[in-house]
Amino acid sequence: MSEALINIIIQVISGAVGGNAVGKASPKIDLGTLGNTIAGAVGGGIGGQIITALLAGGGTAAAGGLDIGAILTQVVGGGASGAIVTAIVGLIRQSLNKSKST
């Protein structure tokens, strides 16, 4: 398995975990387990790739390969990105539900 694919898998899983964590921490923006997982995974995959590219100086692979620092970067970047995207989607959903009820 290539390093890039392993990085993406780590980011997607971390994003899903981050999405579920933020959803359960704030019931107002909770999308349900499936919604939190999907939004988090998408956010983790995309955000993790952006963070990796920025840290690698614009390259497509993480600097350092699969050492512990690179793996932690993938986990933190994916988790944070997943949490952020889930929160944004949850806030948009909450806003749309408010506008429909008024």
PDB file of C-alpha atoms in Angstrom:
ATOM      1  CA  MET A   1       0.000   0.000   0.000  1.00  0.00           C
ATOM      2  CA  SER A   2       1.417   3.386  -0.900  1.00  0.00           C
ATOM      3  CA  GLU A   3       2.126   6.056   1.704  1.00  0.00           C
ATOM      4  CA  ALA A   4      -0.329   8.475   0.087  1.00  0.00           C
ATOM      5  CA  LEU A   5      -3.183   5.971   0.325  1.00  0.00           C
ATOM      6  CA  ILE A   6      -2.339   5.162   3.936  1.00  0.00           C
ATOM      7  CA  ASN A   7      -2.317   8.901   4.735  1.00  0.00           C
ATOM      8  CA  ILE A   8      -5.752   9.358   3.165  1.00  0.00           C
ATOM      9  CA  ILE A   9      -7.172   6.393   5.089  1.00  0.00           C
ATOM     10  CA  ILE A  10      -5.796   7.813   8.359  1.00  0.00           C
ATOM     11  CA  GLN A  11      -7.245  11.238   7.562  1.00  0.00           C
ATOM     12  CA  VAL A  12     -10.689   9.903   6.641  1.00  0.00           C
ATOM     13  CA  ILE A  13     -10.929   7.739   9.773  1.00  0.00           C
ATOM     14  CA  SER A  14      -9.693  10.592  11.970  1.00  0.00           C
ATOM     15  CA  GLY A  15     -12.162  12.949  10.309  1.00  0.00           C
ATOM     16  CA  ALA A  16     -15.023  10.562  11.009  1.00  0.00           C
ATOM     17  CA  VAL A  17     -13.986  10.358  14.659  1.00  0.00           C
ATOM     18  CA  GLY A  18     -13.663  14.159  14.871  1.00  0.00           C
ATOM     19  CA  GLY A  19     -17.053  14.625  13.233  1.00  0.00           C
ATOM     20  CA  ASN A  20     -18.750  12.281  15.678  1.00  0.00           C
ATOM     21  CA  ALA A  21     -16.988  13.905  18.627  1.00  0.00           C
ATOM     22  CA  VAL A  22     -18.151  17.413  17.728  1.00  0.00           C
ATOM     23  CA  GLY A  23     -21.650  16.179  16.905  1.00  0.00           C
ATOM     24  CA  LYS A  24     -22.059  14.483  20.264  1.00  0.00           C
ATOM     25  CA  ALA A  25     -20.450  17.386  22.128  1.00  0.00           C
ATOM     26  CA  SER A  26     -22.981  19.867  20.742  1.00  0.00           C
ATOM     27  CA  PRO A  27     -26.485  18.449  20.303  1.00  0.00           C
ATOM     28  CA  LYS A  28     -27.618  21.564  18.395  1.00  0.00           C
ATOM     29  CA  ILE A  29     -25.351  20.714  15.467  1.00  0.00           C
ATOM     30  CA  ASP A  30     -25.542  16.916  15.751  1.00  0.00           C
ATOM     31  CA  LEU A  31     -26.311  15.340  12.372  1.00  0.00           C
ATOM     32  CA  GLY A  32     -26.817  11.855  13.788  1.00  0.00           C
ATOM     33  CA  THR A  33     -24.162   9.168  13.754  1.00  0.00           C
ATOM     34  CA  LEU A  34     -24.257   8.577   9.996  1.00  0.00           C
ATOM     35  CA  GLY A  35     -24.344  12.290   9.135  1.00  0.00           C
ATOM     36  CA  ASN A  36     -21.513  13.092  11.545  1.00  0.00           C
ATOM     37  CA  THR A  37     -19.458  10.221  10.145  1.00  0.00           C
ATOM     38  CA  ILE A  38     -19.962  11.207   6.509  1.00  0.00           C
ATOM     39  CA  ALA A  39     -19.365  14.936   7.042  1.00  0.00           C
ATOM     40  CA  GLY A  40     -16.351  14.200   9.230  1.00  0.00           C
ATOM     41  CA  ALA A  41     -14.850  11.714   6.794  1.00  0.00           C
ATOM     42  CA  VAL A  42     -15.209  14.094   3.856  1.00  0.00           C
ATOM     43  CA  GLY A  43     -13.798  16.975   5.884  1.00  0.00           C
ATOM     44  CA  GLY A  44     -10.970  14.832   7.218  1.00  0.00           C
ATOM     45  CA  GLY A  45      -9.979  13.608   3.772  1.00  0.00           C
ATOM     46  CA  ILE A  46     -10.059  17.008   2.091  1.00  0.00           C
ATOM     47  CA  GLY A  47      -8.720  19.046   5.008  1.00  0.00           C
ATOM     48  CA  GLY A  48      -6.040  16.495   5.761  1.00  0.00           C
ATOM     49  CA  GLN A  49      -4.792  16.685   2.186  1.00  0.00           C
ATOM     50  CA  ILE A  50      -4.682  20.473   2.347  1.00  0.00           C
ATOM     51  CA  ILE A  51      -2.767  20.421   5.631  1.00  0.00           C
ATOM     52  CA  THR A  52      -0.369  17.789   4.291  1.00  0.00           C
ATOM     53  CA  ALA A  53       0.297  19.854   1.170  1.00  0.00           C
ATOM     54  CA  LEU A  54       0.938  22.977   3.247  1.00  0.00           C
ATOM     55  CA  LEU A  55       3.290  21.194   5.633  1.00  0.00           C
ATOM     56  CA  ALA A  56       5.156  19.484   2.814  1.00  0.00           C
ATOM     57  CA  GLY A  57       5.852  22.821   1.160  1.00  0.00           C
ATOM     58  CA  GLY A  58       3.259  22.410  -1.562  1.00  0.00           C
ATOM     59  CA  GLY A  59       4.137  18.791  -2.281  1.00  0.00           C
ATOM     60  CA  THR A  60       1.622  15.999  -2.494  1.00  0.00           C
ATOM     61  CA  ALA A  61       3.181  13.666   0.055  1.00  0.00           C
ATOM     62  CA  ALA A  62       3.816  14.213   3.727  1.00  0.00           C
ATOM     63  CA  ALA A  63       7.363  15.053   4.589  1.00  0.00           C
ATOM     64  CA  GLY A  64       8.975  12.196   6.473  1.00  0.00           C
ATOM     65  CA  GLY A  65       6.901   9.318   5.067  1.00  0.00           C
ATOM     66  CA  LEU A  66       5.195   7.206   7.700  1.00  0.00           C
ATOM     67  CA  ASP A  67       7.131   8.123  10.820  1.00  0.00           C
ATOM     68  CA  ILE A  68       5.251   8.866  14.035  1.00  0.00           C
ATOM     69  CA  GLY A  69       5.310  12.631  13.433  1.00  0.00           C
ATOM     70  CA  ALA A  70       3.753  12.272   9.996  1.00  0.00           C
ATOM     71  CA  ILE A  71       1.091   9.900  11.303  1.00  0.00           C
ATOM     72  CA  LEU A  72       0.228  12.273  14.166  1.00  0.00           C
ATOM     73  CA  THR A  73      -0.027  15.120  11.667  1.00  0.00           C
ATOM     74  CA  GLN A  74      -2.501  13.056   9.618  1.00  0.00           C
ATOM     75  CA  VAL A  75      -4.550  12.171  12.709  1.00  0.00           C
ATOM     76  CA  VAL A  76      -4.699  15.716  14.073  1.00  0.00           C
ATOM     77  CA  GLY A  77      -5.259  17.338  10.679  1.00  0.00           C
ATOM     78  CA  GLY A  78      -7.947  14.871   9.657  1.00  0.00           C
ATOM     79  CA  GLY A  79      -9.692  14.968  13.023  1.00  0.00           C
ATOM     80  CA  ALA A  80      -9.732  18.743  13.238  1.00  0.00           C
ATOM     81  CA  SER A  81     -10.874  19.144   9.640  1.00  0.00           C
ATOM     82  CA  GLY A  82     -13.606  16.568  10.134  1.00  0.00           C
ATOM     83  CA  ALA A  83     -14.824  18.312  13.261  1.00  0.00           C
ATOM     84  CA  ILE A  84     -14.844  21.705  11.541  1.00  0.00           C
ATOM     85  CA  VAL A  85     -16.753  20.486   8.484  1.00  0.00           C
ATOM     86  CA  THR A  86     -19.287  18.649  10.651  1.00  0.00           C
ATOM     87  CA  ALA A  87     -19.830  21.782  12.742  1.00  0.00           C
ATOM     88  CA  ILE A  88     -20.316  23.920   9.626  1.00  0.00           C
ATOM     89  CA  VAL A  89     -22.776  21.457   8.079  1.00  0.00           C
ATOM     90  CA  GLY A  90     -24.620  21.194  11.398  1.00  0.00           C
ATOM     91  CA  LEU A  91     -24.896  24.976  11.698  1.00  0.00           C
ATOM     92  CA  ILE A  92     -26.163  25.269   8.121  1.00  0.00           C
ATOM     93  CA  ARG A  93     -28.717  22.529   8.764  1.00  0.00           C
ATOM     94  CA  GLN A  94     -29.825  24.217  11.987  1.00  0.00           C
ATOM     95  CA  SER A  95     -30.174  27.553  10.184  1.00  0.00           C
ATOM     96  CA  LEU A  96     -32.236  25.998   7.388  1.00  0.00           C
ATOM     97  CA  ASN A  97     -34.510  24.267   9.887  1.00  0.00           C
ATOM     98  CA  LYS A  98     -35.112  27.577  11.697  1.00  0.00           C
ATOM     99  CA  SER A  99     -35.988  29.376   8.473  1.00  0.00           C
ATOM    100  CA  LYS A 100     -38.443  26.622   7.475  1.00  0.00           C
ATOM    101  CA  SER A 101     -40.249  26.755  10.806  1.00  0.00           C
ATOM    102  CA  THR A 102     -40.820  30.536  10.707  1.00  0.00           C
TER     103      THR A 102
END
